[in-house]
Amino acid sequence: MTTWLPICPWTALAPAYGVPALLAAEPVAVFRTHDDELYAVGNVDPFCGAGVMSRGIVGDRGGEPTVASPMLKQVFSLRTGECLDDPAARLPTFQVRRHDEMVEIAVP
Amino acid sequence: MTRTLVVIGHGMVGHRLVEDLRARDEADAWRVEILAEESRPAYDRVALSSYLDGKSAEALGLAGPGFLDDPMVRLRLDCGAASIDRVSRTVTATDGTELSYDALVLATGSRPFVPPVPGHDLDGCHVYRTLDDLDGIREAAVEGAPGVVIGGGLLGLEAANALRLLGMRPHVVEMAPRLMPLQVDGGGGRVLAGLVGELGLALHCGTATDSIVAGPDGRVAEVRLGDGNTVETNLVVFSAGVRPRDELAEPAGLARADRGGVLVDDRCRTSDERIWAVGECAAVEGRCYGLVAPGYGMAEVVVRQLLDLGGEAFPGADMSTKLKLLGVDVAAFGDAHGATEGALEVVYANNAAGTYAKLVLSDDARLLLGGVLVGDASAYATLRPLVGRELPAPPERLLLPAGTGLGAGALPADAIVCSCNNVSKEDITGAITGAALSDVAGVKACTKAGTSCGSCVPMLKTLLGECGVAASHALCEHFGQSRSELFEIIRVTGIATFSELIGRHGRGLGCDLCKPVVASILASLGRGHILDGEQAGLQDTNDRFLANMQRNGTYSVVPRVPGGEITPDKLIVLGEVARDFELYTKITGGQRIDLFGARVEQLPLIWRRLVDAGFESGHAYGKALRTVKSCVGTDWCRYGVQDSVAMAIRLELRYRGLRAPHKLKSGVSGCARECAEARSKDFGVIATERGWNLYVGGNGGFTPRHAELLAADLDDDGLIRLIDRFLMFYVRTADRLQRTAAWIESLDGGLEHVRDVVVEDSLGIAAELETAMEQHVDGYADEWAGVLADPAKLSRFVSFVNAPDAPDPTISFVAERGQPRPGPVTLPMPSIRAARPDSEEVPA
């Protein structure tokens, strides 16, 4: 059975915005899109090693929900974690849900 | 073995020759001795008038420090040549020095021609040739009084403009029945006369100067004309043409041309194989050229011979001219006067609009031979390359003003589009298709076309279109509009959110290109705190955390220090904060103190202390006004002529927080020594004895560029008014991430257009721009104070939303030179595989 870790109240995460969270010792970036979909990817930018992905700008490319790294601006798919500017790079992805007015991440 | 080249004359052409030689002479085969009669090294004589418009002598100088410090070059100022001894191969200088040469180049230029009218040598008579001449004219000028220019050619009109700049009422006396008789025909002259007459010039054409009469003090008092008129004046400027300085030739046994000038062959060689002549003193196969471009061509021809690079002959010169004189467009090209036998003329004159255009055609009306354009020279770029070719369209279509409907397709492939750099149409279209160029900037970089005088830039745009490059100005996939169009939409509709804007005028959800642009526009228009509601998610990370993100994900903190002036108490606070939070400290290039290495969760704590101590946000993070650097001006400096510190503080406080398409920097120097480096800034201010000179469009970006003079001798309020207009015009119309230098370059008309809009108010929007800036100034509030007062905003400054006090494990520091710097990444990084998708994963 999946264990869910509550991260923050739903209201603490604004639309088209991200927050950083700590899952065990792993930094995770949790995003809410404009239509209230939730995504979670690793918070560490693979190009520079800094934990900054949650501070990126949320948007879309050709309809695919994305976040752009605030460091050097590479764009990643929020769905798959894949870097759309450099298919060789990828962020880990995590299951995330809204439950009892809380945002929760699945503990792997 | 090193040989010696002696160059007599350090004008534009002499300088170009030596500069060109030194650039190509990698083996240091030539040591160069230059004799310069004037007290300064070579300067831009073509731009002489701008000296009266506020440009300094230094700014006009052509010789950089690299040239003047070159050990292979010796420049003797205030030292002309007295004689040449071809047998001993020596030149005797006016100070008695004897210089031996292996090669000798005469670059002595020309002297102004002063017609021998009675009184031509009285006190108050001047010529218009050197900076010293201009100093003399400036000294003698009396504001509001009439001044007389004798000569209505190119140079005469320039001199008349100079008198106008000095506040005088210029009269122009021209013997021919029209102005610019060499370039323009009768019809063009009439239109030109009408246009310059409107500018307040009094014209006396078709009459000679009878005499110049002294008053009781022995100085010029009036000028009597052949038509019986008299002009009372104390100042006369002769600009009735030039004569080659060929006086060294005959005593040295060198031939002169029948009409003057040192006679040389098509390789610029005199009859002595060791002696050349270039520029205005040279008569190439008997013909003198009074323009600088042919002189440069001659210099190159000689350098090639000196370095044995193969002796191409001087190709002759295109004497076409396109100028803006006193703000009036004038162009003449090819056989402008219809001197070819049987030539036909087609003329279109519009006296109401003040335009005149004439084409000269061959006797069968098929070939274009030349033409004249006055008032509107926009067709020049299309017509000049067509000279000597068959007309691609009926002449009347070619003559109608701008937008003749004649496409660049009409140009033959080998037609020269950019004559400054000798670039043909096929060079350009080949580059566009070959290198997949998509804009004018690309064409400029790739072909050099359009990089000198710029008159062919409209043609480059047309050629891009012809090659099927649709000029897209779409911001990104979400908006088809450009930044300036979005600015207007938001300004006019009052839309205050990104969602509404993209819902009504865009598509999709937005991205990291369009969101910050819209955020910046909303901020420029003063629509709320930048972190209010939805706006927070639009901001680039720097604006989102009101600090500048550094490479390890920490931030730098930079409080505002207006003008670089700071009290000891505030300095101590900065030191204490840095010590307590273990921050790295550095003085920035913009006279502020940078505190590095702050974690997200520390930012509010740091700013609490800074705000309490009286600091405010320095906007070191935003695309906004950063710093206004200053020297100490009259407060402390022995040389300062204005209070640069007070002005810098006033400007920084006025424009603080102003969001722009790119970051903006400024500087204020208290004197021409320019210690604040104001000319490397987006807008720079330099004090003069009469007020402030305003320079715009400089920056220290990756294509460094000096700012250019926009207006001179302004008083405090006049200065601020012009900066208000300039900045607001830029904020409204520039592209995303376009700095002021690139913005000015991108405008049709460049700096001239900016001056029209900002100084002359040609669009009638100056008042609106000022009001918009006034609203920005009134609406300013410290962004950090706003964050500290708002718990919702503060709640975003956490390392982790579910563990606000846990430090980010990706951040570490190591010590270096007694301060922290980012340490190595401590976490395993997500994968970056090798480029081939089927290869094994490798750690990044």
XYZ file of C-alpha atoms in Angstrom, chain B residues 133-759:
627
model
C 38.894 77.219 -35.857
C 35.734 76.138 -34.057
C 37.078 77.313 -30.717
C 37.698 80.685 -32.337
C 34.182 80.799 -33.773
C 32.677 79.801 -30.453
C 34.641 82.546 -28.742
C 33.463 85.157 -31.243
C 29.828 84.061 -31.427
C 27.237 86.386 -29.957
C 23.905 84.833 -29.174
C 21.002 86.326 -31.115
C 23.287 88.282 -33.441
C 23.612 87.680 -37.177
C 26.618 85.756 -38.531
C 27.619 85.438 -42.170
C 28.774 82.270 -43.890
C 30.391 82.779 -47.264
C 29.768 79.694 -49.369
C 26.512 77.738 -49.707
C 27.934 74.331 -50.453
C 28.011 71.329 -48.173
C 30.522 72.821 -45.812
C 28.871 76.216 -45.849
C 25.568 74.769 -44.728
C 27.384 72.876 -42.050
C 29.035 76.074 -40.863
C 25.641 77.795 -40.911
C 24.282 75.022 -38.730
C 27.231 75.513 -36.391
C 26.354 79.193 -36.016
C 22.767 78.172 -35.370
C 23.922 75.809 -32.632
C 25.758 78.755 -31.091
C 22.516 80.700 -31.015
C 23.331 83.035 -33.892
C 21.157 84.003 -36.854
C 23.085 82.708 -39.859
C 23.170 84.365 -43.279
C 24.515 82.271 -46.160
C 26.061 83.936 -49.214
C 26.418 81.763 -52.308
C 27.676 82.951 -55.652
C 25.781 80.266 -57.597
C 22.039 80.739 -58.017
C 21.323 77.901 -55.578
C 22.635 76.123 -52.503
C 24.925 73.097 -52.868
C 25.549 73.839 -56.532
C 27.912 70.883 -56.913
C 25.435 68.285 -55.734
C 21.984 69.642 -56.401
C 20.282 71.019 -59.506
C 18.119 74.120 -59.771
C 14.861 72.457 -58.761
C 16.427 70.640 -55.849
C 18.141 73.848 -54.799
C 14.812 75.685 -54.656
C 13.255 73.012 -52.435
C 16.382 72.951 -50.296
C 16.290 76.741 -49.973
C 12.676 76.540 -48.829
C 13.474 73.913 -46.223
C 16.522 75.624 -44.740
C 14.769 78.988 -44.902
C 12.141 77.564 -42.561
C 14.947 76.843 -40.125
C 15.746 80.531 -39.893
C 18.658 80.746 -42.315
C 18.757 83.889 -44.420
C 19.925 83.033 -47.938
C 21.680 85.291 -50.429
C 22.113 83.209 -53.572
C 23.417 84.363 -56.919
C 25.458 87.135 -55.406
C 29.116 87.668 -54.594
C 30.617 89.178 -51.498
C 31.684 92.667 -52.394
C 33.675 93.568 -49.319
C 33.974 93.097 -45.605
C 34.082 96.385 -43.772
C 35.685 97.129 -40.397
C 34.118 99.181 -37.648
C 35.934 101.804 -35.587
C 37.548 99.050 -33.475
C 39.132 97.550 -36.584
C 37.028 94.414 -36.363
C 34.456 93.146 -38.866
C 31.325 95.268 -38.704
C 29.421 94.515 -41.901
C 29.445 92.441 -45.051
C 28.514 94.160 -48.325
C 27.066 91.986 -51.051
C 27.198 92.330 -54.815
C 23.438 92.815 -54.981
C 23.668 95.955 -52.863
C 22.508 94.337 -49.621
C 24.478 94.738 -46.419
C 24.514 92.455 -43.403
C 25.698 93.905 -40.125
C 27.763 91.306 -38.348
C 30.870 90.795 -36.259
C 31.457 87.249 -37.422
C 32.231 85.932 -40.906
C 32.983 82.300 -41.713
C 34.542 81.396 -45.052
C 33.610 78.002 -46.394
C 33.948 78.547 -50.087
C 35.716 75.321 -50.873
C 39.150 73.892 -50.207
C 42.497 73.844 -51.995
C 44.967 70.954 -51.824
C 47.984 71.464 -49.580
C 50.564 70.750 -52.270
C 53.186 73.356 -51.382
C 55.853 70.767 -50.541
C 55.669 69.268 -54.039
C 57.327 71.811 -56.315
C 60.405 72.624 -54.225
C 60.977 68.883 -53.963
C 60.671 68.482 -57.702
C 57.389 66.588 -57.605
C 54.774 67.332 -60.241
C 51.507 69.093 -59.426
C 48.245 68.618 -61.298
C 46.995 71.446 -63.489
C 44.287 72.354 -60.990
C 46.474 71.783 -57.919
C 47.263 68.725 -55.858
C 50.283 66.436 -55.818
C 50.071 64.498 -59.049
C 50.030 60.715 -58.527
C 49.186 57.678 -60.626
C 46.375 55.227 -59.945
C 48.537 53.650 -57.226
C 48.971 57.040 -55.518
C 52.678 57.128 -56.510
C 54.408 60.374 -57.351
C 57.155 60.426 -59.947
C 59.525 59.412 -57.109
C 58.960 55.739 -56.384
C 59.577 56.250 -52.672
C 56.955 58.981 -52.317
C 53.176 58.652 -52.312
C 50.354 61.132 -51.750
C 46.918 60.304 -50.352
C 43.717 62.107 -49.428
C 42.744 65.641 -50.323
C 46.283 66.745 -51.221
C 46.558 64.028 -53.893
C 45.463 64.445 -57.496
C 44.949 60.853 -58.616
C 45.579 60.900 -62.345
C 44.862 64.603 -62.118
C 41.695 64.465 -60.041
C 41.301 65.560 -56.413
C 38.657 64.004 -54.197
C 37.229 66.139 -51.405
C 35.641 63.319 -49.413
C 37.127 61.090 -46.778
C 36.024 57.741 -48.210
C 38.175 57.995 -51.361
C 41.068 59.038 -49.110
C 40.645 55.856 -47.095
C 40.682 53.924 -50.356
C 43.970 55.594 -51.302
C 45.454 54.825 -47.884
C 44.699 51.158 -48.370
C 46.261 51.150 -51.826
C 49.505 52.556 -50.384
C 49.577 50.204 -47.390
C 49.291 47.249 -49.754
C 52.319 48.484 -51.661
C 54.363 49.132 -48.537
C 53.715 45.591 -47.340
C 54.055 43.994 -50.779
C 50.518 42.693 -50.657
C 49.964 43.191 -54.336
C 49.353 46.594 -55.807
C 45.741 46.995 -56.725
C 45.009 50.355 -58.287
C 42.824 52.990 -56.669
C 39.440 52.116 -58.115
C 38.138 55.669 -58.265
C 35.348 56.711 -55.973
C 31.616 56.739 -55.891
C 30.927 60.408 -55.313
C 27.312 59.776 -54.397
C 26.344 61.624 -51.266
C 23.491 61.230 -48.871
C 23.370 63.583 -45.970
C 21.164 65.086 -43.390
C 22.048 68.748 -43.321
C 20.279 70.848 -40.764
C 17.837 67.966 -40.523
C 17.111 68.017 -44.254
C 17.734 64.914 -46.374
C 19.846 65.554 -49.460
C 21.192 62.905 -51.812
C 22.916 63.037 -55.165
C 24.249 60.075 -57.099
C 25.703 59.188 -60.471
C 25.433 61.847 -63.157
C 23.318 64.139 -61.012
C 23.626 67.096 -63.361
C 22.816 65.277 -66.583
C 26.257 65.918 -68.054
C 26.026 62.852 -70.293
C 25.212 63.746 -73.864
C 21.509 63.455 -74.654
C 20.606 62.769 -71.036
C 16.915 63.067 -70.195
C 15.485 64.202 -66.906
C 12.353 63.095 -65.085
C 11.410 65.284 -62.154
C 8.893 64.972 -59.376
C 8.632 68.018 -57.142
C 6.154 68.509 -54.343
C 6.503 72.002 -52.996
C 3.783 71.450 -50.440
C 5.626 68.535 -48.856
C 9.054 70.062 -49.493
C 10.369 67.169 -51.544
C 12.168 67.037 -54.859
C 13.317 64.037 -56.837
C 15.010 63.880 -60.208
C 16.226 60.968 -62.267
C 18.735 61.380 -65.068
C 18.209 58.838 -67.856
C 20.105 57.898 -70.992
C 18.932 59.364 -74.292
C 16.730 56.341 -74.942
C 15.255 56.606 -71.423
C 16.306 53.050 -70.649
C 19.368 53.434 -68.428
C 19.482 55.239 -65.102
C 22.454 57.629 -65.053
C 21.976 59.455 -61.787
C 19.655 61.563 -59.717
C 19.006 64.123 -57.015
C 16.758 63.753 -53.969
C 15.934 66.575 -51.574
C 13.642 66.521 -48.561
C 13.078 62.779 -48.704
C 16.015 60.579 -49.623
C 14.433 57.256 -48.754
C 14.596 56.087 -52.374
C 18.377 56.525 -52.376
C 19.066 52.980 -51.196
C 17.087 51.560 -54.117
C 18.187 53.995 -56.792
C 21.916 54.297 -56.257
C 22.672 50.633 -56.976
C 20.704 50.951 -60.215
C 23.014 53.574 -61.719
C 24.255 52.408 -65.120
C 21.525 49.810 -65.399
C 18.223 49.426 -67.090
C 15.249 50.843 -65.237
C 13.253 48.063 -63.600
C 10.032 50.098 -63.632
C 8.650 53.228 -65.241
C 10.548 56.266 -63.906
C 7.478 57.848 -62.346
C 7.080 54.825 -60.108
C 10.673 55.134 -58.981
C 10.248 58.799 -58.151
C 7.133 58.764 -56.046
C 7.994 59.228 -52.408
C 8.679 56.386 -49.972
C 7.081 53.080 -50.728
C 7.480 53.472 -54.466
C 6.160 49.976 -54.783
C 9.468 49.016 -56.301
C 10.682 45.841 -54.670
C 14.301 44.952 -54.170
C 13.627 42.216 -56.694
C 14.113 44.915 -59.291
C 17.764 45.173 -58.325
C 20.194 43.085 -60.365
C 22.055 40.480 -58.318
C 25.413 42.233 -58.581
C 24.088 45.678 -57.681
C 25.994 47.144 -54.740
C 23.525 47.623 -51.901
C 25.994 48.755 -49.233
C 28.531 50.998 -50.889
C 30.379 51.709 -47.638
C 31.409 48.077 -47.363
C 31.016 47.091 -50.983
C 28.356 44.428 -50.405
C 26.213 43.361 -53.353
C 22.617 42.206 -53.373
C 23.688 38.625 -54.064
C 26.192 38.706 -51.174
C 23.276 39.559 -48.937
C 20.654 37.211 -50.302
C 23.267 34.449 -50.396
C 24.036 35.012 -46.725
C 20.349 35.138 -45.802
C 19.596 31.792 -47.410
C 23.004 30.197 -46.785
C 23.243 31.039 -43.095
C 19.473 31.017 -42.505
C 19.546 34.611 -41.278
C 16.312 35.873 -39.842
C 16.863 39.538 -39.102
C 18.799 42.674 -39.986
C 21.197 42.144 -37.095
C 22.143 38.776 -38.593
C 22.695 40.288 -42.024
C 24.865 43.010 -40.520
C 26.973 40.536 -38.587
C 27.338 38.164 -41.509
C 27.968 40.553 -44.409
C 28.988 43.884 -42.791
C 26.275 45.522 -44.916
C 24.538 48.333 -43.078
C 27.251 48.647 -40.449
C 28.698 51.988 -41.552
C 26.358 54.792 -42.596
C 23.220 52.682 -42.252
C 21.448 54.151 -45.277
C 20.919 50.680 -46.749
C 19.254 49.188 -43.670
C 15.744 49.615 -45.107
C 16.954 47.719 -48.172
C 18.258 44.914 -45.959
C 14.786 44.569 -44.486
C 13.305 44.406 -47.955
C 15.809 41.759 -49.015
C 14.978 39.655 -45.976
C 11.349 39.819 -47.026
C 12.240 38.915 -50.592
C 14.055 35.849 -49.328
C 10.879 34.736 -47.623
C 11.937 35.628 -44.102
C 8.748 36.786 -42.486
C 9.723 39.326 -39.865
C 8.148 37.670 -36.863
C 8.015 39.724 -33.739
C 5.983 37.179 -31.798
C 7.148 37.049 -28.200
C 6.833 33.260 -27.876
C 4.394 30.481 -28.734
C 1.786 32.017 -26.436
C 1.671 35.529 -27.850
C 1.833 36.633 -31.487
C 2.511 40.190 -30.321
C 5.813 41.867 -29.612
C 6.648 43.212 -26.196
C 5.839 46.774 -27.222
C 2.455 45.682 -28.604
C 1.644 43.881 -25.365
C 2.681 47.013 -23.496
C 0.178 49.070 -25.476
C -2.569 46.454 -25.056
C -2.088 46.354 -21.297
C -1.773 50.113 -21.004
C -4.870 50.849 -23.031
C -7.153 48.053 -21.800
C -6.204 48.320 -18.150
C -5.821 44.528 -17.940
C -4.162 43.759 -14.617
C -3.567 40.005 -14.668
C -1.676 37.580 -16.844
C -4.653 35.169 -17.003
C -6.916 37.821 -18.440
C -4.277 38.929 -20.932
C -3.503 35.450 -22.244
C -7.217 34.562 -22.263
C -8.061 37.557 -24.427
C -4.925 38.081 -26.495
C -2.857 34.877 -26.356
C -3.095 31.099 -26.193
C -1.971 28.280 -23.898
C -0.679 28.828 -20.386
C 2.399 30.990 -20.848
C 6.057 30.263 -20.205
C 9.263 31.627 -18.805
C 9.555 34.055 -21.761
C 6.171 35.751 -21.746
C 5.380 35.640 -18.047
C 8.305 37.805 -16.883
C 7.649 40.205 -19.762
C 4.060 40.678 -18.676
C 5.146 40.907 -15.044
C 7.567 43.656 -16.029
C 4.940 45.546 -18.012
C 2.467 45.373 -15.129
C 5.205 46.659 -12.830
C 6.149 49.473 -15.232
C 2.515 50.525 -15.226
C 2.372 50.438 -11.452
C -0.264 47.742 -11.139
C 0.440 46.580 -7.571
C 3.302 44.998 -5.601
C 5.213 42.612 -7.825
C 4.454 39.674 -5.511
C 0.717 40.349 -5.206
C -1.497 37.347 -6.010
C -0.927 35.828 -9.382
C 1.917 38.222 -10.203
C 4.274 36.310 -7.907
C 4.225 33.280 -10.202
C 5.100 35.403 -13.243
C 8.347 36.676 -11.852
C 11.740 35.376 -12.708
C 13.296 33.904 -9.617
C 15.235 37.081 -8.833
C 12.115 39.190 -8.681
C 10.240 36.412 -6.939
C 12.672 36.508 -4.022
C 13.745 40.150 -4.445
C 17.360 39.059 -4.540
C 19.789 37.792 -7.104
C 20.065 34.009 -7.402
C 23.640 32.777 -7.513
C 25.085 29.550 -8.853
C 24.444 27.380 -5.812
C 20.837 28.503 -5.352
C 21.643 31.064 -2.666
C 21.019 34.758 -3.160
C 22.934 37.986 -3.018
C 21.536 40.921 -1.113
C 22.191 44.443 -2.363
C 20.617 47.372 -0.581
C 20.330 50.667 -2.427
C 23.196 53.096 -1.849
C 22.066 56.045 -3.995
C 24.927 57.597 -5.904
C 27.339 55.474 -3.873
C 27.081 57.839 -0.890
C 26.795 56.020 2.462
C 27.139 56.964 6.125
C 29.588 55.229 8.461
C 26.656 53.949 10.542
C 25.108 52.264 7.540
C 28.444 50.795 6.548
C 28.720 49.301 10.017
C 25.215 47.783 9.735
C 26.150 46.143 6.451
C 29.292 44.723 8.035
C 27.388 43.433 11.049
C 24.704 41.780 8.934
C 27.305 40.137 6.732
C 29.217 38.894 9.769
C 26.132 37.585 11.585
C 24.805 35.688 8.544
C 28.281 34.639 7.365
C 27.903 36.316 3.992
C 30.615 36.969 1.441
C 30.996 40.704 0.859
C 32.189 42.524 -2.207
C 32.047 46.080 -3.524
C 30.219 45.956 -6.858
C 31.092 47.684 -10.092
C 28.147 50.000 -9.438
C 29.344 51.409 -6.104
C 27.310 49.203 -3.821
C 28.026 46.478 -1.327
C 27.022 42.992 -2.349
C 26.321 40.378 0.332
C 26.461 36.852 -1.118
C 25.394 33.445 0.066
C 22.061 34.158 1.738
C 19.683 31.199 1.866
C 16.065 31.737 0.894
C 14.908 31.443 4.484
C 17.487 33.994 5.645
C 16.401 36.732 3.240
C 13.546 38.112 5.403
C 15.749 38.083 8.525
C 18.502 39.933 6.714
C 16.142 42.460 5.227
C 14.401 43.057 8.547
C 17.672 44.372 9.898
C 18.496 46.323 6.761
C 15.085 47.985 6.538
C 15.261 48.879 10.225
C 18.613 50.537 9.583
C 17.069 52.660 6.816
C 18.042 50.635 3.759
C 15.685 49.771 0.965
C 15.672 47.332 -1.919
C 18.469 48.068 -4.370
C 16.790 46.296 -7.275
C 20.040 44.519 -8.047
C 17.800 41.629 -9.105
C 15.236 43.101 -11.489
C 15.173 44.236 -15.068
C 15.040 47.658 -13.528
C 17.143 50.675 -12.727
C 20.216 49.366 -10.930
C 22.699 52.030 -9.940
C 23.545 55.606 -10.720
C 27.276 55.805 -10.250
C 28.902 59.114 -9.421
C 32.227 60.781 -8.839
C 32.504 63.327 -6.027
C 31.942 66.367 -8.242
C 32.197 69.829 -6.741
C 31.856 68.509 -3.175
C 35.484 67.490 -2.972
C 37.063 67.340 -6.402
C 39.373 70.133 -7.553
C 38.151 69.766 -11.106
C 34.407 69.193 -10.664
C 32.194 71.784 -12.320
C 28.781 70.509 -11.127
C 27.459 68.651 -8.096
C 27.467 65.135 -9.529
C 26.704 63.413 -6.220
C 23.500 65.341 -5.626
C 22.416 64.750 -9.220
C 23.197 61.022 -9.092
C 21.206 60.638 -5.882
C 18.332 62.622 -7.341
C 18.300 60.424 -10.470
C 18.640 57.156 -8.579
C 15.815 58.025 -6.214
C 13.647 59.230 -9.066
C 13.972 56.119 -11.192
C 14.382 53.477 -8.449
C 12.107 50.526 -8.995
C 11.416 51.421 -12.621
C 10.875 48.102 -14.445
C 12.284 48.058 -17.962
C 12.893 45.557 -20.785
C 16.411 45.088 -19.452
C 18.420 46.266 -16.492
C 19.379 49.923 -16.674
C 22.477 51.627 -15.379
C 23.474 55.228 -15.183
C 26.333 57.432 -14.139
C 26.945 61.102 -13.448
C 30.378 62.659 -13.911
C 31.117 66.035 -12.437
C 33.452 67.074 -15.224
C 34.773 65.941 -18.585
C 37.333 63.708 -16.854
C 34.473 61.229 -16.676
C 35.457 59.420 -13.490
C 31.964 57.897 -13.208
C 32.327 56.330 -16.658
C 28.930 57.743 -17.555
C 29.377 57.036 -21.247
C 29.352 53.309 -20.667
C 25.862 53.518 -19.195
C 22.345 53.289 -20.616
C 22.013 56.928 -19.781
C 24.948 58.977 -18.661
C 25.321 62.538 -17.546
C 28.488 64.586 -17.811
C 28.791 68.027 -16.293
C 29.913 70.964 -18.378
C 30.540 74.496 -17.255
C 27.122 75.355 -18.636
C 25.109 72.461 -17.212
C 24.719 68.807 -18.092
C 25.321 66.796 -21.240
C 23.045 63.774 -21.580
C 24.393 60.649 -23.305
C 22.300 57.609 -24.105
C 22.683 54.068 -25.348
C 25.991 53.070 -23.820
C 26.531 49.818 -22.052
C 29.175 47.436 -20.892
C 27.444 44.366 -22.244
C 29.032 41.854 -24.548
C 29.144 44.365 -27.393
C 30.473 47.333 -25.447
C 29.425 50.668 -26.752
C 29.840 54.267 -25.787
C 26.762 56.334 -25.125
C 26.115 59.110 -27.620
C 25.180 62.700 -26.970
C 21.433 63.286 -26.929
C 21.392 66.878 -25.713
C 23.895 69.362 -24.314
C 24.154 72.026 -21.629
C 20.873 71.190 -19.895
C 19.803 72.653 -16.588
C 18.741 70.292 -13.780
C 15.058 70.213 -14.634
C 15.646 70.076 -18.362
C 17.930 67.105 -17.838
C 15.354 65.234 -15.783
C 12.604 65.991 -18.256
C 14.601 64.479 -21.107
C 15.603 61.412 -19.089
C 11.958 60.891 -18.085
C 10.946 60.900 -21.729
C 13.871 58.784 -22.893
C 13.367 56.080 -20.285
C 9.604 55.887 -20.687
C 9.915 55.758 -24.479
C 12.393 52.894 -24.073
C 10.252 51.065 -21.505
C 7.271 51.228 -23.820
C 8.812 50.302 -27.125
C 11.858 48.100 -26.654
C 11.860 44.365 -27.212
C 12.205 41.787 -24.486
C 15.714 41.885 -23.008
C 16.772 44.600 -25.438
C 19.212 47.017 -23.866
C 19.105 50.682 -24.771
C 22.019 50.431 -27.222
C 20.379 47.671 -29.254
C 17.010 49.387 -28.986
C 18.348 52.628 -30.456
C 20.082 50.692 -33.207
C 16.854 48.866 -34.026
C 14.841 52.045 -34.543
C 14.505 53.400 -38.057
C 16.573 56.553 -37.859
C 18.460 55.382 -34.782
C 19.628 58.059 -32.375
C 18.278 60.759 -34.681
C 14.798 59.310 -34.231
C 15.219 59.119 -30.469
C 16.266 62.775 -30.500
C 13.255 63.698 -32.636
C 10.867 62.010 -30.235
C 12.545 62.815 -26.936
C 13.949 66.295 -27.543
